PDB file of C-alpha atoms in Angstrom:
ATOM      1  CA  MET A   1      99.510  90.507 101.016  1.00 69.00           C
ATOM      2  CA  ARG A   2     100.357  87.119  99.524  1.00 84.00           C
ATOM      3  CA  GLU A   3      97.497  87.496  97.032  1.00 87.00           C
ATOM      4  CA  ILE A   4      98.885  90.845  95.873  1.00 86.00           C
ATOM      5  CA  LEU A   5     102.333  89.306  95.371  1.00 88.00           C
ATOM      6  CA  GLN A   6     100.758  86.480  93.364  1.00 93.00           C
ATOM      7  CA  LEU A   7      98.814  88.956  91.225  1.00 94.00           C
ATOM      8  CA  THR A   8     101.974  90.984  90.663  1.00 94.00           C
ATOM      9  CA  LEU A   9     103.771  87.886  89.399  1.00 95.00           C
ATOM     10  CA  LEU A  10     100.821  87.002  87.182  1.00 97.00           C
ATOM     11  CA  TYR A  11     100.795  90.534  85.796  1.00 97.00           C
ATOM     12  CA  ASP A  12     104.541  90.398  85.139  1.00 96.00           C
ATOM     13  CA  PHE A  13     104.054  87.249  83.080  1.00 97.00           C
ATOM     14  CA  TYR A  14     100.722  87.896  81.400  1.00 97.00           C
ATOM     15  CA  GLY A  15     100.147  91.658  81.605  1.00 97.00           C
ATOM     16  CA  GLU A  16     100.952  92.251  77.952  1.00 97.00           C
ATOM     17  CA  LEU A  17      98.022  90.018  77.021  1.00 97.00           C
ATOM     18  CA  LEU A  18      95.576  92.461  78.631  1.00 98.00           C
ATOM     19  CA  THR A  19      93.898  95.331  76.813  1.00 97.00           C
ATOM     20  CA  GLU A  20      95.260  98.834  77.328  1.00 97.00           C
ATOM     21  CA  LYS A  21      92.286  99.757  79.523  1.00 95.00           C
ATOM     22  CA  GLN A  22      92.735  96.634  81.652  1.00 97.00           C
ATOM     23  CA  LYS A  23      96.427  97.421  82.101  1.00 97.00           C
ATOM     24  CA  LEU A  24      95.607 101.016  82.995  1.00 97.00           C
ATOM     25  CA  VAL A  25      93.085 100.041  85.666  1.00 97.00           C
ATOM     26  CA  TYR A  26      95.433  97.385  87.069  1.00 96.00           C
ATOM     27  CA  ASP A  27      98.334  99.851  87.233  1.00 96.00           C
ATOM     28  CA  MET A  28      96.248 102.564  88.843  1.00 97.00           C
ATOM     29  CA  TYR A  29      94.921 100.197  91.506  1.00 96.00           C
ATOM     30  CA  TYR A  30      97.893  97.940  92.269  1.00 94.00           C
ATOM     31  CA  GLN A  31     100.919  99.964  91.197  1.00 93.00           C
ATOM     32  CA  ASN A  32      99.767 103.498  92.049  1.00 95.00           C
ATOM     33  CA  ASP A  33      97.573 102.460  95.012  1.00 94.00           C
ATOM     34  CA  LEU A  34      94.627 104.607  93.922  1.00 96.00           C
ATOM     35  CA  SER A  35      91.201 103.969  95.419  1.00 96.00           C
ATOM     36  CA  LEU A  36      88.270 102.741  93.363  1.00 97.00           C
ATOM     37  CA  SER A  37      86.723 106.208  93.599  1.00 96.00           C
ATOM     38  CA  GLU A  38      89.916 107.929  92.452  1.00 97.00           C
ATOM     39  CA  ILE A  39      90.223 105.608  89.470  1.00 97.00           C
ATOM     40  CA  GLY A  40      86.535 106.082  88.656  1.00 97.00           C
ATOM     41  CA  GLU A  41      86.971 109.859  88.675  1.00 96.00           C
ATOM     42  CA  GLU A  42      90.072 109.661  86.518  1.00 95.00           C
ATOM     43  CA  LEU A  43      88.419 107.400  83.942  1.00 95.00           C
ATOM     44  CA  SER A  44      84.916 108.896  84.219  1.00 96.00           C
ATOM     45  CA  ILE A  45      83.338 105.589  85.217  1.00 96.00           C
ATOM     46  CA  SER A  46      81.558 104.447  88.348  1.00 96.00           C
ATOM     47  CA  ARG A  47      83.309 103.010  91.360  1.00 96.00           C
ATOM     48  CA  GLN A  48      81.444  99.745  90.732  1.00 97.00           C
ATOM     49  CA  ALA A  49      82.668  99.633  87.121  1.00 97.00           C
ATOM     50  CA  VAL A  50      86.229 100.007  88.379  1.00 97.00           C
ATOM     51  CA  ARG A  51      85.736  97.182  90.875  1.00 97.00           C
ATOM     52  CA  ASP A  52      84.248  94.969  88.169  1.00 98.00           C
ATOM     53  CA  GLN A  53      87.171  95.730  85.858  1.00 97.00           C
ATOM     54  CA  ILE A  54      89.716  94.881  88.564  1.00 97.00           C
ATOM     55  CA  LYS A  55      87.956  91.600  89.350  1.00 97.00           C
ATOM     56  CA  ARG A  56      87.805  90.801  85.630  1.00 98.00           C
ATOM     57  CA  VAL A  57      91.548  91.461  85.238  1.00 97.00           C
ATOM     58  CA  GLU A  58      92.343  89.283  88.256  1.00 97.00           C
ATOM     59  CA  SER A  59      90.221  86.489  86.805  1.00 97.00           C
ATOM     60  CA  ILE A  60      91.846  86.794  83.371  1.00 98.00           C
ATOM     61  CA  LEU A  61      95.343  86.650  84.873  1.00 97.00           C
ATOM     62  CA  GLN A  62      94.443  83.627  86.994  1.00 97.00           C
ATOM     63  CA  ASN A  63      92.926  81.856  83.987  1.00 97.00           C
ATOM     64  CA  TYR A  64      96.085  82.437  81.936  1.00 98.00           C
ATOM     65  CA  GLU A  65      98.101  80.872  84.742  1.00 97.00           C
ATOM     66  CA  LYS A  66      95.699  77.953  85.055  1.00 97.00           C
ATOM     67  CA  LYS A  67      96.146  77.207  81.346  1.00 97.00           C
ATOM     68  CA  LEU A  68      99.828  78.055  80.818  1.00 97.00           C
ATOM     69  CA  GLN A  69     101.363  77.563  84.292  1.00 96.00           C
ATOM     70  CA  LEU A  70     104.323  79.814  83.498  1.00 96.00           C
ATOM     71  CA  VAL A  71     104.497  81.328  86.981  1.00 95.00           C
ATOM     72  CA  GLU A  72     104.337  77.928  88.658  1.00 95.00           C
ATOM     73  CA  ARG A  73     107.137  76.643  86.425  1.00 94.00           C
ATOM     74  CA  PHE A  74     109.189  79.779  87.061  1.00 93.00           C
ATOM     75  CA  LEU A  75     108.840  79.419  90.841  1.00 93.00           C
ATOM     76  CA  LYS A  76     109.801  75.726  90.708  1.00 94.00           C
ATOM     77  CA  GLN A  77     112.863  76.525  88.588  1.00 92.00           C
ATOM     78  CA  LYS A  78     113.857  79.347  90.900  1.00 91.00           C
ATOM     79  CA  LYS A  79     113.627  77.032  93.915  1.00 93.00           C
ATOM     80  CA  ALA A  80     115.680  74.342  92.131  1.00 92.00           C
ATOM     81  CA  ILE A  81     118.365  76.866  91.196  1.00 92.00           C
ATOM     82  CA  GLN A  82     118.530  78.110  94.785  1.00 90.00           C
ATOM     83  CA  GLN A  83     119.017  74.512  95.927  1.00 92.00           C
ATOM     84  CA  MET A  84     121.785  74.071  93.352  1.00 89.00           C
ATOM     85  CA  LYS A  85     123.476  77.235  94.610  1.00 87.00           C
ATOM     86  CA  HIS A  86     123.329  75.914  98.155  1.00 88.00           C
ATOM     87  CA  ILE A  87     124.901  72.611  97.089  1.00 89.00           C
ATOM     88  CA  MET A  88     127.636  74.483  95.217  1.00 85.00           C
ATOM     89  CA  GLU A  89     128.361  76.588  98.298  1.00 85.00           C
ATOM     90  CA  GLU A  90     128.766  73.419 100.338  1.00 86.00           C
ATOM     91  CA  LEU A  91     131.038  71.863  97.716  1.00 84.00           C
ATOM     92  CA  GLU A  92     133.133  75.006  97.571  1.00 80.00           C
ATOM     93  CA  ARG A  93     133.993  74.603 101.263  1.00 82.00           C
ATOM     94  CA  GLU A  94     135.648  71.241 100.561  1.00 80.00           C
ATOM     95  CA  GLU A  95     139.391  71.617 100.966  1.00 78.00           C
ATOM     96  CA  THR A  96     140.261  68.676  98.712  1.00 83.00           C
ATOM     97  CA  LEU A  97     138.885  70.271  95.545  1.00 82.00           C
ATOM     98  CA  SER A  98     141.249  71.194  92.770  1.00 86.00           C
ATOM     99  CA  CYS A  99     141.572  74.799  91.596  1.00 85.00           C
ATOM    100  CA  LYS A 100     139.753  73.865  88.409  1.00 88.00           C
ATOM    101  CA  ALA A 101     136.858  72.333  90.354  1.00 86.00           C
ATOM    102  CA  LYS A 102     136.592  75.445  92.536  1.00 84.00           C
ATOM    103  CA  HIS A 103     136.638  77.631  89.430  1.00 87.00           C
ATOM    104  CA  ASN A 104     133.866  75.534  87.841  1.00 88.00           C
ATOM    105  CA  ILE A 105     131.782  75.783  91.009  1.00 87.00           C
ATOM    106  CA  GLU A 106     132.180  79.577  90.971  1.00 87.00           C
ATOM    107  CA  MET A 107     131.078  79.669  87.331  1.00 89.00           C
ATOM    108  CA  ILE A 108     128.007  77.546  88.095  1.00 89.00           C
ATOM    109  CA  GLN A 109     127.150  79.826  91.035  1.00 87.00           C
ATOM    110  CA  LYS A 110     127.462  82.884  88.806  1.00 88.00           C
ATOM    111  CA  ILE A 111     125.171  81.349  86.176  1.00 89.00           C
ATOM    112  CA  ALA A 112     122.636  80.353  88.848  1.00 86.00           C
ATOM    113  CA  ALA A 113     122.683  83.866  90.305  1.00 85.00           C
ATOM    114  CA  GLU A 114     122.004  85.355  86.870  1.00 87.00           C
ATOM    115  CA  MET A 115     119.127  82.941  86.297  1.00 84.00           C
ATOM    116  CA  ILE A 116     117.279  83.853  89.490  1.00 78.00           C
ATOM    117  CA  GLY A 117     118.047  87.532  89.288  1.00 72.00           C
TER     118      GLY A 117
END
């Protein structure tokens, strides 16, 4: 399951760099949950050709990540923003903060929430 989530993230970041056929096979297999045989029938290719194409796409996506590391950076930034949000929540509970400080904390929390979706 974790591997599928990783591949989904890789596809989200690098999918547009794939050919149309590669995207089609990926979508049919991972997004539409079709079997290798069903995809083969749909595309008039063998089951083995479908499997090879899927493995090739997985390898391409992993190689893009190895070179560019966009997903790794994204996940690190997301974790850092979540930590910042947690710190802001703790600060917000302080009773000695001024109204302006509380307002600024709320604004920072809103920005952090937008950044991590």
